[in-house]
mmCIF file of C-alpha atoms in Angstrom:
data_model
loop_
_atom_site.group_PDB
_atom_site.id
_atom_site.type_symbol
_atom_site.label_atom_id
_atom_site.label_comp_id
_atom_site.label_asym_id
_atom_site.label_seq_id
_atom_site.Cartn_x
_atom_site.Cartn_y
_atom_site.Cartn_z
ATOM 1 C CA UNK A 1 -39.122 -40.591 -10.979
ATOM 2 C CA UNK A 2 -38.839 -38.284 -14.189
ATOM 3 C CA UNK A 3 -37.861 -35.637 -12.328
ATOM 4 C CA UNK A 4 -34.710 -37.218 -10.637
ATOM 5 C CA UNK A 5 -34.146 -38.562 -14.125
ATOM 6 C CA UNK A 6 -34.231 -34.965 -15.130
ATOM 7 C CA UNK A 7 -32.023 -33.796 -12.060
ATOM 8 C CA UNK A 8 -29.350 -36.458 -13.271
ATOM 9 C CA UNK A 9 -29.553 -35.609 -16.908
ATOM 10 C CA UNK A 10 -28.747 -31.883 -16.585
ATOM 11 C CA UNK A 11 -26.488 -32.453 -13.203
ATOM 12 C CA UNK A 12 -24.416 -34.771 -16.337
ATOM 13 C CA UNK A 13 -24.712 -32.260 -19.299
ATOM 14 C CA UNK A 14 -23.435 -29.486 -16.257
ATOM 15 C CA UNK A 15 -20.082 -31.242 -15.775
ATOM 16 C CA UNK A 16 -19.903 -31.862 -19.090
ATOM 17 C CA UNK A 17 -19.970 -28.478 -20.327
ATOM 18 C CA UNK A 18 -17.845 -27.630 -18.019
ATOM 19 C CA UNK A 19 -14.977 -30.246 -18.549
ATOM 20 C CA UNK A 20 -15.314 -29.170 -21.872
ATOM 21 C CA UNK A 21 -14.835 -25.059 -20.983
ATOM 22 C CA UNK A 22 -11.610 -26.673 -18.750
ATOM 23 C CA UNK A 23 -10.345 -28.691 -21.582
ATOM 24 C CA UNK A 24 -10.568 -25.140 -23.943
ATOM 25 C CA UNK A 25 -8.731 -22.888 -21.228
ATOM 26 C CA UNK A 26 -6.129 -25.122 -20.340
ATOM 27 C CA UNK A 27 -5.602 -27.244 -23.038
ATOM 28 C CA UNK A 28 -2.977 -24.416 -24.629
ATOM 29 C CA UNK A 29 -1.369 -24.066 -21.288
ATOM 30 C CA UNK A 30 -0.567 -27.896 -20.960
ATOM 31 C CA UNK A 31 0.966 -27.564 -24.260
ATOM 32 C CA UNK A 32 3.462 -25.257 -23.493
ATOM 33 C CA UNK A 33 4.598 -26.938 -20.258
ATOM 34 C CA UNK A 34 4.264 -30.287 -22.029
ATOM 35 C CA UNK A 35 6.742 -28.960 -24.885
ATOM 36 C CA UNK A 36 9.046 -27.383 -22.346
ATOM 37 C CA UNK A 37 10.347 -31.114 -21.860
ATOM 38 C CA UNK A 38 10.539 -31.529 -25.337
ATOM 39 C CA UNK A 39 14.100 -33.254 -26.298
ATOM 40 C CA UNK A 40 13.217 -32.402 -30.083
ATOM 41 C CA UNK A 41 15.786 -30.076 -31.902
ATOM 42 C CA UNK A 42 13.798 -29.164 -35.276
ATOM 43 C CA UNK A 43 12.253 -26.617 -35.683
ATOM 44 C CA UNK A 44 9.121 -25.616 -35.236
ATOM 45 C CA UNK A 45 9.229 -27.795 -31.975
ATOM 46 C CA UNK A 46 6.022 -29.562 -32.304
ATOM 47 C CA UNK A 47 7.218 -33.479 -32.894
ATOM 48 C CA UNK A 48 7.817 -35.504 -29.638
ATOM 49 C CA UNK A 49 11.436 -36.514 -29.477
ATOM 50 C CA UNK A 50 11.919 -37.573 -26.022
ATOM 51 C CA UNK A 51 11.650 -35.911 -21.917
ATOM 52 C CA UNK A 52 14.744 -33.523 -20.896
ATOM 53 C CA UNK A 53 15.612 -30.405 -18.678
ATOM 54 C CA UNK A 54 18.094 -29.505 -21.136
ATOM 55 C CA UNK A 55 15.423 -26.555 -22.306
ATOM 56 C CA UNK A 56 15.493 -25.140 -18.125
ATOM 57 C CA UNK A 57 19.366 -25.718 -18.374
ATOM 58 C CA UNK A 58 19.752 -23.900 -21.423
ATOM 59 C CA UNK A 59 16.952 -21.532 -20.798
ATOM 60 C CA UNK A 60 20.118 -19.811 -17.996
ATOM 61 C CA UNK A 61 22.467 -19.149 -21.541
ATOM 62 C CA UNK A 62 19.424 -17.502 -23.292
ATOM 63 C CA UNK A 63 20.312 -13.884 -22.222
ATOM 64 C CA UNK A 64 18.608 -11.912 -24.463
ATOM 65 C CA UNK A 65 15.389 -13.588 -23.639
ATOM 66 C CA UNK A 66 16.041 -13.585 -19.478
ATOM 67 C CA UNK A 67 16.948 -9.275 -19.881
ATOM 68 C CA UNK A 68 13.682 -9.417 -21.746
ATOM 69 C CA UNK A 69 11.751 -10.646 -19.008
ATOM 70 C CA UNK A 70 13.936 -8.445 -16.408
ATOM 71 C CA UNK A 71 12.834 -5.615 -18.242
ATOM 72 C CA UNK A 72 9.006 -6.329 -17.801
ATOM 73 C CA UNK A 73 9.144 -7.453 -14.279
ATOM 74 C CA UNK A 74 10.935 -3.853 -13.565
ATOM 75 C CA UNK A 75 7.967 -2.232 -16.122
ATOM 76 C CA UNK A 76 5.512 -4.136 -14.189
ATOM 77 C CA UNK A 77 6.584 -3.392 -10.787
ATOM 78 C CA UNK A 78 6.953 0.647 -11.362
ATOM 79 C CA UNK A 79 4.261 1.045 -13.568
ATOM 80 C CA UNK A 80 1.796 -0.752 -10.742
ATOM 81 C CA UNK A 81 2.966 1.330 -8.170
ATOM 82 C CA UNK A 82 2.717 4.132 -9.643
ATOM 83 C CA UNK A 83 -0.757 3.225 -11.131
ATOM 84 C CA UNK A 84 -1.799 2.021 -7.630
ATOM 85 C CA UNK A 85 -1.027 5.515 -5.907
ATOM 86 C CA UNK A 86 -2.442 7.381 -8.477
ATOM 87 C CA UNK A 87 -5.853 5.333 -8.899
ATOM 88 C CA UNK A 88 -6.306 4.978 -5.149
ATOM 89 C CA UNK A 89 -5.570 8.965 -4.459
ATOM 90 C CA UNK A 90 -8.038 9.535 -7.393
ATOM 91 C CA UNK A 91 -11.121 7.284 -6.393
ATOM 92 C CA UNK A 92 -10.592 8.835 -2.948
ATOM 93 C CA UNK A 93 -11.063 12.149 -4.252
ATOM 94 C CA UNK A 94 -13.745 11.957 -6.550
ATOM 95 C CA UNK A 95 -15.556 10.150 -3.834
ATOM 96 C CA UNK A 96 -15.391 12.402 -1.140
ATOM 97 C CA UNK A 97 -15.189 15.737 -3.130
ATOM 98 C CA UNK A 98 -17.355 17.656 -6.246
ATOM 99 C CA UNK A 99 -16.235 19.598 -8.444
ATOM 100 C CA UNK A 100 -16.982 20.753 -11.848
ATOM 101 C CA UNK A 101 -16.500 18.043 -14.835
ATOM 102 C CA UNK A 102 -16.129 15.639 -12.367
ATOM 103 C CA UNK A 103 -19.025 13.213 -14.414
ATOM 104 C CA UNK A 104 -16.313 14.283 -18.013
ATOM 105 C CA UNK A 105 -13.846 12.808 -15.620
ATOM 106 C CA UNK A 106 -16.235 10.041 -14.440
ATOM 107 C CA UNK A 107 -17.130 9.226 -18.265
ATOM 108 C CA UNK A 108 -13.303 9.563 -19.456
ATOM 109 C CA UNK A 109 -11.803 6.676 -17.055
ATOM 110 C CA UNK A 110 -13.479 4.604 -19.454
ATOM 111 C CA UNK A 111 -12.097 5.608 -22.789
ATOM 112 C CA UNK A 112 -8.422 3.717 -21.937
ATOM 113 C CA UNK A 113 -10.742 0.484 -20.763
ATOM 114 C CA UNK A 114 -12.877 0.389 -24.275
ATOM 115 C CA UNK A 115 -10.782 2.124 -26.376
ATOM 116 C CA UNK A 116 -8.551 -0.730 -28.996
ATOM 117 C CA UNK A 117 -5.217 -1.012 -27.761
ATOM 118 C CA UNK A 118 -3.745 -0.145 -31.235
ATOM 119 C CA UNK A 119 -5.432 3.340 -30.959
ATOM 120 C CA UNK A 120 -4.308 3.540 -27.455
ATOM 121 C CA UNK A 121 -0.882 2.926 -28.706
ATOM 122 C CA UNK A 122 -0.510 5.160 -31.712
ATOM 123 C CA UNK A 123 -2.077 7.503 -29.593
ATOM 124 C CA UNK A 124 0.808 7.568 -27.116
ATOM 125 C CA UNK A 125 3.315 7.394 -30.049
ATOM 126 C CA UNK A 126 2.141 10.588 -31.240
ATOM 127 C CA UNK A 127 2.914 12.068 -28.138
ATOM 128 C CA UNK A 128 6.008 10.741 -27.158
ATOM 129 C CA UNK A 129 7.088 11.791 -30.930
ATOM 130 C CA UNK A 130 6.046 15.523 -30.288
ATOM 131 C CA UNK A 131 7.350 16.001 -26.762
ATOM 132 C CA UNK A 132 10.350 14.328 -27.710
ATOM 133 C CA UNK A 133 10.760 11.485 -25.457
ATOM 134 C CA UNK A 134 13.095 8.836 -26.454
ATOM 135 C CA UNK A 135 11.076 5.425 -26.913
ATOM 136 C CA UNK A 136 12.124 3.126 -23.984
ATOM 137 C CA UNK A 137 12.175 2.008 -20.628
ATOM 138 C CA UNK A 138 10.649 5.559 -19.579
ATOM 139 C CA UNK A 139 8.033 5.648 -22.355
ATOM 140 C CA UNK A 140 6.437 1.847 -21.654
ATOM 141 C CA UNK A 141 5.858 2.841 -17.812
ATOM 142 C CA UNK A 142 4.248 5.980 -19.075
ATOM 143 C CA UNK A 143 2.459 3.897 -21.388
ATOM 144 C CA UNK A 144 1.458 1.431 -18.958
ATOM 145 C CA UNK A 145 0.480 3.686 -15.772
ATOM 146 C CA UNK A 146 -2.180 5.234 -18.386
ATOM 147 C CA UNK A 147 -3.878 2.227 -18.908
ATOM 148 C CA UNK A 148 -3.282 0.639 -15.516
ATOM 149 C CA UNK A 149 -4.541 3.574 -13.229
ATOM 150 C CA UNK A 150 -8.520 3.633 -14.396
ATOM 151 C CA UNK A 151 -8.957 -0.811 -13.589
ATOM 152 C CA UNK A 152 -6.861 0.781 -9.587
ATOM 153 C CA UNK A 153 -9.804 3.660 -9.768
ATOM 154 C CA UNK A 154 -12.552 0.987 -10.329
ATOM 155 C CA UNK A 155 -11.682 -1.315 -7.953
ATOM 156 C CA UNK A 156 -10.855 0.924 -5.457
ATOM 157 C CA UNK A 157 -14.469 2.915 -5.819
ATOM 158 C CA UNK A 158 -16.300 -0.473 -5.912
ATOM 159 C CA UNK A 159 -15.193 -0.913 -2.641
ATOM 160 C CA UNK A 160 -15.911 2.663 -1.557
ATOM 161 C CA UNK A 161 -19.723 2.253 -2.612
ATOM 162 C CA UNK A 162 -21.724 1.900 1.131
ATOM 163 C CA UNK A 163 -18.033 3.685 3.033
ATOM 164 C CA UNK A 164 -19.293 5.017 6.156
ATOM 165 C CA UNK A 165 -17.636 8.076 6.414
ATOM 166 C CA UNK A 166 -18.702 8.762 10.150
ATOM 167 C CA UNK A 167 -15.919 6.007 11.322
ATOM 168 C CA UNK A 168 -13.406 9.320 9.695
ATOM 169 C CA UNK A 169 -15.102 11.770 11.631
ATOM 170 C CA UNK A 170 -14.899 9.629 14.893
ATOM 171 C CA UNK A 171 -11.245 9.559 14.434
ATOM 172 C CA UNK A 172 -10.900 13.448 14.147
ATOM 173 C CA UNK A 173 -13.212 14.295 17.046
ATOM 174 C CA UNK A 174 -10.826 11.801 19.253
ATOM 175 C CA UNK A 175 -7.927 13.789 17.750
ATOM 176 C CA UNK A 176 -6.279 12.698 14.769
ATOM 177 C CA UNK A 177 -5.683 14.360 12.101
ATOM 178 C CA UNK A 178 -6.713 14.146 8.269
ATOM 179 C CA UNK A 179 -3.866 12.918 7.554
ATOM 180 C CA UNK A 180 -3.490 9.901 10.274
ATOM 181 C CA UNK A 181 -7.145 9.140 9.702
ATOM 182 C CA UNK A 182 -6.499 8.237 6.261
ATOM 183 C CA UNK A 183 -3.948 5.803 7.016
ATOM 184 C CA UNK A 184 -4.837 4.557 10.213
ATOM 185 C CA UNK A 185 -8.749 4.412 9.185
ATOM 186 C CA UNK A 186 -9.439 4.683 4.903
ATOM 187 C CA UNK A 187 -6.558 2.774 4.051
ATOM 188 C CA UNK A 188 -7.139 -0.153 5.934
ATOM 189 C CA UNK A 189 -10.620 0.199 4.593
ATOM 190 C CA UNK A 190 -9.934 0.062 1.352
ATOM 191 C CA UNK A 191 -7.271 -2.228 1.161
ATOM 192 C CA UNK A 192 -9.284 -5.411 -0.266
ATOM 193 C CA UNK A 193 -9.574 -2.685 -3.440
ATOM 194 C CA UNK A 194 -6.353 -1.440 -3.451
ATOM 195 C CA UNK A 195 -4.755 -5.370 -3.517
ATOM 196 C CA UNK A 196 -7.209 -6.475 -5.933
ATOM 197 C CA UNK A 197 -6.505 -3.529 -8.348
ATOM 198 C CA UNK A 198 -2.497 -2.960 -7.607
ATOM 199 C CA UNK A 199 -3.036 -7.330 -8.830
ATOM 200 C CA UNK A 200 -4.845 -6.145 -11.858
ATOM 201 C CA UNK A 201 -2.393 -3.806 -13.027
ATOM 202 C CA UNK A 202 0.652 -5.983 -12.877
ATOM 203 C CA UNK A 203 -0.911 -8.762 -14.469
ATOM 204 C CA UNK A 204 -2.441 -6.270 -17.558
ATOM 205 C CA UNK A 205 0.957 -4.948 -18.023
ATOM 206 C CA UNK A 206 3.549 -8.032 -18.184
ATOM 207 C CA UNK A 207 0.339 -9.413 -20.628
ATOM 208 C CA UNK A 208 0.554 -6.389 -22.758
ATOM 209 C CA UNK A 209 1.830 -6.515 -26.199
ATOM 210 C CA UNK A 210 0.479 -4.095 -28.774
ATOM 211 C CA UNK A 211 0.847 -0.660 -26.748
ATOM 212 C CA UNK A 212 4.609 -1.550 -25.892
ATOM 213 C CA UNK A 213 5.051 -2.702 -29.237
ATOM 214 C CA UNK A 214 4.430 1.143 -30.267
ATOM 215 C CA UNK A 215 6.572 2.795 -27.334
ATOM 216 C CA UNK A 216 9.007 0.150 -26.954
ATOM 217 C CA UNK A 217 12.007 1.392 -28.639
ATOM 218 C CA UNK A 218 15.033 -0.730 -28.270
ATOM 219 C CA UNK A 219 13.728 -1.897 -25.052
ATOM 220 C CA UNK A 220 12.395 -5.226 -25.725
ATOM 221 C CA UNK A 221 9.501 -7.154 -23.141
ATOM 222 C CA UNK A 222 9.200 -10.883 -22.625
ATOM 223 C CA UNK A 223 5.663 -10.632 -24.640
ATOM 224 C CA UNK A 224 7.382 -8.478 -27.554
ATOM 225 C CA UNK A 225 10.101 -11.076 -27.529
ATOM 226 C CA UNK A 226 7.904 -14.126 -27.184
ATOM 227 C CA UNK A 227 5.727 -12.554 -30.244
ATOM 228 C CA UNK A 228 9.292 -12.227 -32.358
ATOM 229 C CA UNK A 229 9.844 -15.902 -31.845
ATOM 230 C CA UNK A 230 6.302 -16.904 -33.690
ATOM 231 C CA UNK A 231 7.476 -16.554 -36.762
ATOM 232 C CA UNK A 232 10.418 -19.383 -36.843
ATOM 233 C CA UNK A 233 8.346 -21.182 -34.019
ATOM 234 C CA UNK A 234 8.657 -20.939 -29.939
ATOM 235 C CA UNK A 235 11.422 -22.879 -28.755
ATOM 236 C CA UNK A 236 11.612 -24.603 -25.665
ATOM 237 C CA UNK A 237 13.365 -22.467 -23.582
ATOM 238 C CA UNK A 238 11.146 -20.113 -24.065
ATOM 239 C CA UNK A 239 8.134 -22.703 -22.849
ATOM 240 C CA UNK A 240 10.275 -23.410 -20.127
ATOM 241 C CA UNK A 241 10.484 -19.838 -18.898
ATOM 242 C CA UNK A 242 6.592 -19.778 -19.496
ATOM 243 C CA UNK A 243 6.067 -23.177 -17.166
ATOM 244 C CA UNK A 244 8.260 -21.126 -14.573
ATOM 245 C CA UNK A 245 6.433 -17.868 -14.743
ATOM 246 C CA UNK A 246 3.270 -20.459 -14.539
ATOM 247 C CA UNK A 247 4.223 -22.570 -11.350
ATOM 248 C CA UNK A 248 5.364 -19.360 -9.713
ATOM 249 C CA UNK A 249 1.511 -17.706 -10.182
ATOM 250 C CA UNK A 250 0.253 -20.648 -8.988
ATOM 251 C CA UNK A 251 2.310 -20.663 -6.188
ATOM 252 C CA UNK A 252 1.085 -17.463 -5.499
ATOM 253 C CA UNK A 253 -2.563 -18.439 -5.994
ATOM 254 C CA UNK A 254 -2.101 -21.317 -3.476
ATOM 255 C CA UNK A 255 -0.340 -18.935 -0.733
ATOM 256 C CA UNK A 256 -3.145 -16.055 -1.463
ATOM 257 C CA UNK A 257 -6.147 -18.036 -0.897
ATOM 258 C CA UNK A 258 -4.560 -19.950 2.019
ATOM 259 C CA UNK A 259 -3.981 -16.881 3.587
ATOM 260 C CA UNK A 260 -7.147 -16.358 3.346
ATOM 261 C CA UNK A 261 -8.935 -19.240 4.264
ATOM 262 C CA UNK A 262 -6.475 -19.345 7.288
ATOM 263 C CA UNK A 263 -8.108 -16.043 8.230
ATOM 264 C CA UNK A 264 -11.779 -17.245 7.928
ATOM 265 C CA UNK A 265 -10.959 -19.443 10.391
ATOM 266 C CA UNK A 266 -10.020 -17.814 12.817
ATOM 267 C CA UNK A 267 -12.437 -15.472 12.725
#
């Protein structure tokens, strides 16, 4: 009897604690979607005046802050593909090959994970200054393939660890070559890796604020121009492009893991 009491007791003070770890992580994000149907006018936006779509309406007039998000989507896109083809070329190689300095190498992947951000960025600020790159579009996708490409080389050697490299050398003896065998037999492989760190990447650099903030330039980011818009207080149209951005990730989410499950199945 005491011990189903117990059971109950800590099966309660489980969902508890975890309403309450719900309630923290999405309690900010309901505010922002909640205040995109704000119909208040005064600044800073935080009184409840009334429900609208004016904000989505007016969010279409707003075109400083829609070429801000245009340019991170573009930043996002290049920099991840870039970071993705890099990262998975380099896990390959350091997996199948040695080579001298290849635990330096090993070791200095992780400086750009640990390192602060507003190192990271003054860092790359002092470079761009003294090779005499113009801040801009070409300087935050430089900046963001150099922190992107070690999370694609992690994820992409994770799933490497336990690679049977005899299913490669099957594939040659029947008579393909290197370079079929990586396409037609490691890529497929490795996929899982590659998806799951080409994800990580694009998600790490439309979140990023303090290294573009350094290479930016003129060239101004939805973050950059979210984080301009603190000081006299978010408006609404700039929740309601936030509550799009959200219901189009979770969108995504939904579709991903359907997929998926979808698969299971039918295996």
């Amino acid at each position: 009897m005491k011990r189903e009491k117990k059971a109950k007791f800590h099966k309660g003070l489980s969902v508890v604690f975890c309403t309450l770890v719900y309630v923290f992580l999405f309690l900010p994000i309901s505010v922002i979607v909640v205040n995109s149907f704000n119909a208040t006018t005064s600044k800073p936006y935080l009184s409840w005046k009334g429900f609208t779509f004016d904000w989505y309406m007016k969010l279409w007039d707003n075109t400083s802050l829609l070429s801000s998000f245009g340019n991170t989507m573009i930043i996002a896109v290049v920099s991840t593909i870039l970071a993705t083809v890099i990262g998975t070329l380099g896990a390959v190689g350091m997996y199948k090959y040695k080579f001298k300095g290849k635990g330096i190498i090993n070791g200095l992947l992780y400086i750009p994970v640990v390192i602060p951000e507003i190192v990271l960025g003054i860092s790359l600020l002092t470079i761009f200054a003294n090779v005499n790159i113009p801040r801009g579009m070409l300087t935050l996708i430089l900046s963001h393939v150099t922190f992107c490409v070690p999370f694609v080389i992690f994820n992409v050697r994770a799933r490497l660890d336990g690679y049977d490299n005899s299913i490669e050398e099957a594939s040659m003896d029947l008579g393909a070559n290197r370079i079929v065998t990586f396409f037609q037999i490691t890529l497929p492989v490795l996929a899982p890796g590659i998806t799951g760190g080409a994800l990580l990447a694009f998600t790490l650099s439309i979140d990023d604020v303090i290294i573009s903030y350094f290479v930016n330039g003129q060239t101004k980011t939805y973050p950059l121009k979210v984080m301009e818009s603190i000081k006299s207080g978010v408006s609404p149209d700039v929740n309601a492009l936030s509550t799009i951005i959200l219901v189009g990730t979770i969108l995504l989410v939904v579709l991903t893991q359907s997929n998926l499950f979808t698969r299971k199945s039918k295996e």
